[in-house]
């Protein structure tokens, strides 16, 4: 808490001492004595406490910045009235820089600064002071706050906020025209002395510019500063503190000033007379020359506009301005002819387009010159009498017919002879040729207007003395029409007549086309080719609009009587001479509704008249298809029944025969000797063929005596069954079948058809014929294969 002078009622007396050294002067701050209330401490009695009043007043301590001495700088002294000088009081300080920057003698209260301080970094320090009783180690009074301010010295140079500066000012500006304001700042304390008081002055740039010493405003100092004489200026401005006094610090900056252009210079032609040579072969619209007026100004102030004021060439030549270069471009408006006019004179004016009224007295801002143009004589190509030619020829013209003639002449005084030729492309059909000497164009082929009505050709002409000089002219040849095409019907008409048609009813409108031009085509005339007899059924009526109508002459046509009628007609065009063509129209008789819509035109469609609709016919057709499918399915199932096991001798194929007998399984060892399956050689003697009767001697039958009376029927059947089982000469013949084994020593070897085809064996299979009828088919098959290989 900072203590002011109005609160100085503490019972402690403090002596504040401050020493300031500034330019050799010393300022002393003595202790301030105040009255105080004392508190007495009586042993073994109740203590009476009274709030002590402050006994010291703290003004600000001051310390110089940038102290360069080796000893600590003395700041001031703290002292309390309670301090009797016996060393019983200890002074302490706390706060910013306490113990590091600022130290205190705890006995005497002297404060010193141990470091050099910089006001521009930190202008003051806030600390707290306190007096402690060493005997009781208790504060003699409450802690108080004080401030140590760093006193400024002139240690900072004025600095400009920007720079170097680049500015512009118009040329010819009046004296005192503001150019730029510069500002310099000084980091020193502006409230103390003149350390931060800056004054401006100009070091370089006089007498052209000046600067205000207080504000730093740069102004022009000379009148009529001409950019064309000098454009750039470099001005150095100085800022000095201490109000410009000797010993003050200074800083400087550079201001680069450029004079901008104004239109203060009129244009000037460098010469009063110019000459230009232009060959007479120059093309119209091309530039033939340039001219330029100089202007010391730049940019838009130098923009120029050129014009031809007068002269005998004003109608032959024109001039325009090139904006980028500022030049006048002279162009040709009409063709030149050396033989007719050899020279032209032009008066050309160049004027500024942007004139500044402030400098109108510097004018006039325009200039004039004379241009003499000389036309040069050149060998020119032949000149056609017409820029283009149009000719006509009839399409029936004979080859060699003259279509027309082109004419060209040499424009030069030599008047050389001219030759003509037609420019043909490689793929063009050459319908025409030209006489090289006269320029007459003739037909080279027969023409057809209906294919190509117009022919466009290019005729070239060159001098005999100089063939490289060519001129060209387009020629258009129109092929005129003659009546060489007969009229034809526009389309193939499908004409119908209803059975209930009435007399005079229009059943069709006919139209015709003619490839010829309208003069030889329409109008068309339609007539019926009557022949020896008149058509009683139909007639043709002209509509006078190049169409005709077919009209019925009677009623009640019947398909049963006649389904189709043929009507021959003749069509004639309106050409001279008139051409005609004949056509035969086919007219079908159809059944129609009352409103005239066609119902049917075919005799087989009479079922519709019986009252059957299309849906009913479709339903009947579906039923028939379903019945046919059932019949086919029944026949297929009929044929898929099991065929008999007996196979004809001709039908030799592999068959799988299914029996209902069930074997005994693996435990049935009584049925056959299983070793025969494992060793087929051991069963060779026991193997019998199923397809032939085995060649074995029959065993004698055991004929039992006729004891029918003593035996019943059961015993009799049992005896007969035993005899049948023991008799090997009657079927079924028991035999052992060995599978998955080919056999040993077979003459045929493998008879696999696949193996035979794959290896292309040369074996003879004729022996199969000796094996019996069962192998007859196989013998025929392999016999055919053998015969094919042989052939």
PDB file of C-alpha atoms in Angstrom, residues 16-151:
ATOM      1  CA  UNK A  16      14.258   9.080   3.515  1.00  0.00           C
ATOM      2  CA  UNK A  17      17.427   9.908   1.779  1.00  0.00           C
ATOM      3  CA  UNK A  18      17.823  10.121  -1.948  1.00  0.00           C
ATOM      4  CA  UNK A  19      20.852  11.134  -3.884  1.00  0.00           C
ATOM      5  CA  UNK A  20      20.539  12.067  -7.532  1.00  0.00           C
ATOM      6  CA  UNK A  21      23.447  12.831  -9.699  1.00  0.00           C
ATOM      7  CA  UNK A  22      22.427  14.543 -12.905  1.00  0.00           C
ATOM      8  CA  UNK A  23      24.981  16.625 -14.737  1.00  0.00           C
ATOM      9  CA  UNK A  24      26.939  17.033 -11.499  1.00  0.00           C
ATOM     10  CA  UNK A  25      24.050  18.152  -9.247  1.00  0.00           C
ATOM     11  CA  UNK A  26      23.008  16.350  -6.068  1.00  0.00           C
ATOM     12  CA  UNK A  27      19.541  16.395  -4.540  1.00  0.00           C
ATOM     13  CA  UNK A  28      19.029  15.360  -0.892  1.00  0.00           C
ATOM     14  CA  UNK A  29      15.744  14.191   0.561  1.00  0.00           C
ATOM     15  CA  UNK A  30      15.848  14.425   4.384  1.00  0.00           C
ATOM     16  CA  UNK A  31      13.740  12.461   6.849  1.00  0.00           C
ATOM     17  CA  UNK A  32      10.273  13.595   7.564  1.00  0.00           C
ATOM     18  CA  UNK A  33       9.440  13.734  11.244  1.00  0.00           C
ATOM     19  CA  UNK A  34       5.902  13.197  12.420  1.00  0.00           C
ATOM     20  CA  UNK A  35       4.230  12.743  15.809  1.00  0.00           C
ATOM     21  CA  UNK A  36       3.282   9.313  16.932  1.00  0.00           C
ATOM     22  CA  UNK A  37       1.367   7.510  19.681  1.00  0.00           C
ATOM     23  CA  UNK A  38       3.408   5.077  21.732  1.00  0.00           C
ATOM     24  CA  UNK A  39       2.240   1.789  23.138  1.00  0.00           C
ATOM     25  CA  UNK A  40       3.510   0.875  26.613  1.00  0.00           C
ATOM     26  CA  UNK A  41       4.061  -2.710  27.663  1.00  0.00           C
ATOM     27  CA  UNK A  42       3.553  -3.289  31.448  1.00  0.00           C
ATOM     28  CA  UNK A  43       4.518  -6.646  32.816  1.00  0.00           C
ATOM     29  CA  UNK A  44       1.743  -8.749  34.298  1.00  0.00           C
ATOM     30  CA  UNK A  45      -0.831  -6.180  33.344  1.00  0.00           C
ATOM     31  CA  UNK A  46      -3.367  -6.100  30.675  1.00  0.00           C
ATOM     32  CA  UNK A  47      -1.888  -4.705  27.430  1.00  0.00           C
ATOM     33  CA  UNK A  48      -3.656  -1.793  25.822  1.00  0.00           C
ATOM     34  CA  UNK A  49      -3.127  -1.755  22.038  1.00  0.00           C
ATOM     35  CA  UNK A  50      -3.336   1.415  19.969  1.00  0.00           C
ATOM     36  CA  UNK A  51      -3.082   1.414  16.158  1.00  0.00           C
ATOM     37  CA  UNK A  52       0.213   3.056  15.332  1.00  0.00           C
ATOM     38  CA  UNK A  53       0.309   5.924  12.900  1.00  0.00           C
ATOM     39  CA  UNK A  54       2.784   6.050  10.029  1.00  0.00           C
ATOM     40  CA  UNK A  55       6.059   7.662  10.880  1.00  0.00           C
ATOM     41  CA  UNK A  56       7.414   7.955   7.277  1.00  0.00           C
ATOM     42  CA  UNK A  57       6.402   9.327   3.883  1.00  0.00           C
ATOM     43  CA  UNK A  58       7.738   7.808   0.704  1.00  0.00           C
ATOM     44  CA  UNK A  59       8.282  10.014  -2.290  1.00  0.00           C
ATOM     45  CA  UNK A  60       9.698   8.451  -5.385  1.00  0.00           C
ATOM     46  CA  UNK A  61      13.303   7.371  -5.460  1.00  0.00           C
ATOM     47  CA  UNK A  62      15.231   8.213  -8.622  1.00  0.00           C
ATOM     48  CA  UNK A  63      18.172   6.451 -10.156  1.00  0.00           C
ATOM     49  CA  UNK A  64      20.025   7.353 -13.345  1.00  0.00           C
ATOM     50  CA  UNK A  65      19.926   4.882 -16.247  1.00  0.00           C
ATOM     51  CA  UNK A  66      23.011   3.610 -17.997  1.00  0.00           C
ATOM     52  CA  UNK A  67      25.277   3.938 -14.906  1.00  0.00           C
ATOM     53  CA  UNK A  68      28.818   3.035 -16.010  1.00  0.00           C
ATOM     54  CA  UNK A  69      30.724   3.214 -12.686  1.00  0.00           C
ATOM     55  CA  UNK A  70      32.294   0.163 -11.026  1.00  0.00           C
ATOM     56  CA  UNK A  71      30.670   0.812  -7.608  1.00  0.00           C
ATOM     57  CA  UNK A  72      26.968   0.276  -6.951  1.00  0.00           C
ATOM     58  CA  UNK A  73      24.918   3.406  -7.517  1.00  0.00           C
ATOM     59  CA  UNK A  74      23.476   4.956  -4.347  1.00  0.00           C
ATOM     60  CA  UNK A  75      19.682   5.195  -4.510  1.00  0.00           C
ATOM     61  CA  UNK A  76      18.494   6.358  -1.041  1.00  0.00           C
ATOM     62  CA  UNK A  77      18.161   5.554   2.667  1.00  0.00           C
ATOM     63  CA  UNK A  78      15.481   4.036   4.875  1.00  0.00           C
ATOM     64  CA  UNK A  79      15.360   5.121   8.553  1.00  0.00           C
ATOM     65  CA  UNK A  80      12.950   4.638  11.431  1.00  0.00           C
ATOM     66  CA  UNK A  81      12.600   6.770  14.595  1.00  0.00           C
ATOM     67  CA  UNK A  82      12.650   3.544  16.552  1.00  0.00           C
ATOM     68  CA  UNK A  83      16.212   3.036  15.419  1.00  0.00           C
ATOM     69  CA  UNK A  84      18.429   4.381  18.301  1.00  0.00           C
ATOM     70  CA  UNK A  85      21.567   3.573  16.407  1.00  0.00           C
ATOM     71  CA  UNK A  86      22.335   0.587  18.596  1.00  0.00           C
ATOM     72  CA  UNK A  87      21.894  -1.932  15.805  1.00  0.00           C
ATOM     73  CA  UNK A  88      18.631  -3.346  17.131  1.00  0.00           C
ATOM     74  CA  UNK A  89      16.708  -2.568  13.920  1.00  0.00           C
ATOM     75  CA  UNK A  90      17.045  -4.486  10.693  1.00  0.00           C
ATOM     76  CA  UNK A  91      15.808  -3.040   7.375  1.00  0.00           C
ATOM     77  CA  UNK A  92      14.568  -5.307   4.570  1.00  0.00           C
ATOM     78  CA  UNK A  93      13.086  -4.672   1.098  1.00  0.00           C
ATOM     79  CA  UNK A  94      11.090  -6.953  -1.169  1.00  0.00           C
ATOM     80  CA  UNK A  95       9.552  -6.615  -4.636  1.00  0.00           C
ATOM     81  CA  UNK A  96      10.856  -6.039  -8.165  1.00  0.00           C
ATOM     82  CA  UNK A  97      14.634  -6.333  -8.305  1.00  0.00           C
ATOM     83  CA  UNK A  98      15.027  -6.660  -4.524  1.00  0.00           C
ATOM     84  CA  UNK A  99      18.151  -8.601  -3.677  1.00  0.00           C
ATOM     85  CA  UNK A 100      19.389  -8.657  -7.276  1.00  0.00           C
ATOM     86  CA  UNK A 101      19.208  -5.190  -8.798  1.00  0.00           C
ATOM     87  CA  UNK A 102      18.630  -3.352  -5.555  1.00  0.00           C
ATOM     88  CA  UNK A 103      20.349  -4.223  -2.275  1.00  0.00           C
ATOM     89  CA  UNK A 104      19.958  -2.629   1.169  1.00  0.00           C
ATOM     90  CA  UNK A 105      22.249  -2.336   4.131  1.00  0.00           C
ATOM     91  CA  UNK A 106      20.095  -3.967   6.811  1.00  0.00           C
ATOM     92  CA  UNK A 107      21.699  -1.912   9.570  1.00  0.00           C
ATOM     93  CA  UNK A 108      21.910   1.563   8.033  1.00  0.00           C
ATOM     94  CA  UNK A 109      19.008   1.258   5.533  1.00  0.00           C
ATOM     95  CA  UNK A 110      21.096   2.461   2.566  1.00  0.00           C
ATOM     96  CA  UNK A 111      19.787   1.259  -0.849  1.00  0.00           C
ATOM     97  CA  UNK A 112      22.139   0.736  -3.809  1.00  0.00           C
ATOM     98  CA  UNK A 113      21.639  -0.313  -7.451  1.00  0.00           C
ATOM     99  CA  UNK A 114      24.062  -3.037  -8.477  1.00  0.00           C
ATOM    100  CA  UNK A 115      23.296  -3.033 -12.225  1.00  0.00           C
ATOM    101  CA  UNK A 116      23.124  -0.493 -15.030  1.00  0.00           C
ATOM    102  CA  UNK A 117      19.457   0.181 -15.757  1.00  0.00           C
ATOM    103  CA  UNK A 118      17.724   1.018 -19.043  1.00  0.00           C
ATOM    104  CA  UNK A 119      14.644   3.200 -18.805  1.00  0.00           C
ATOM    105  CA  UNK A 120      13.480   2.174 -22.279  1.00  0.00           C
ATOM    106  CA  UNK A 121      13.236  -1.426 -21.062  1.00  0.00           C
ATOM    107  CA  UNK A 122      11.732  -0.700 -17.616  1.00  0.00           C
ATOM    108  CA  UNK A 123      10.924   2.753 -16.364  1.00  0.00           C
ATOM    109  CA  UNK A 124      10.226   2.042 -12.661  1.00  0.00           C
ATOM    110  CA  UNK A 125      10.348  -0.646  -9.972  1.00  0.00           C
ATOM    111  CA  UNK A 126       7.814  -1.263  -7.199  1.00  0.00           C
ATOM    112  CA  UNK A 127       9.306  -2.433  -3.825  1.00  0.00           C
ATOM    113  CA  UNK A 128       8.163  -2.893  -0.235  1.00  0.00           C
ATOM    114  CA  UNK A 129      10.108  -1.768   2.879  1.00  0.00           C
ATOM    115  CA  UNK A 130       9.900  -2.993   6.455  1.00  0.00           C
ATOM    116  CA  UNK A 131      11.787  -2.397   9.788  1.00  0.00           C
ATOM    117  CA  UNK A 132      12.275  -5.485  12.010  1.00  0.00           C
ATOM    118  CA  UNK A 133      13.156  -5.491  15.746  1.00  0.00           C
ATOM    119  CA  UNK A 134      16.116  -7.838  16.065  1.00  0.00           C
ATOM    120  CA  UNK A 135      15.335  -8.592  19.717  1.00  0.00           C
ATOM    121  CA  UNK A 136      11.759  -9.710  19.151  1.00  0.00           C
ATOM    122  CA  UNK A 137      12.088 -10.413  15.401  1.00  0.00           C
ATOM    123  CA  UNK A 138       8.814  -8.595  14.937  1.00  0.00           C
ATOM    124  CA  UNK A 139       8.021  -5.720  12.602  1.00  0.00           C
ATOM    125  CA  UNK A 140       8.226  -2.379  14.191  1.00  0.00           C
ATOM    126  CA  UNK A 141       5.555  -1.107  11.768  1.00  0.00           C
ATOM    127  CA  UNK A 142       3.492  -2.431   8.828  1.00  0.00           C
ATOM    128  CA  UNK A 143       5.108  -3.066   5.453  1.00  0.00           C
ATOM    129  CA  UNK A 144       5.004  -0.058   3.078  1.00  0.00           C
ATOM    130  CA  UNK A 145       5.331   0.297  -0.702  1.00  0.00           C
ATOM    131  CA  UNK A 146       7.667   2.656  -2.537  1.00  0.00           C
ATOM    132  CA  UNK A 147       8.743   3.210  -6.180  1.00  0.00           C
ATOM    133  CA  UNK A 148      12.178   3.621  -7.688  1.00  0.00           C
ATOM    134  CA  UNK A 149      11.973   5.449 -11.040  1.00  0.00           C
ATOM    135  CA  UNK A 150      14.724   5.196 -13.620  1.00  0.00           C
ATOM    136  CA  UNK A 151      15.673   8.694 -14.692  1.00  0.00           C
TER     137      UNK A 151
END
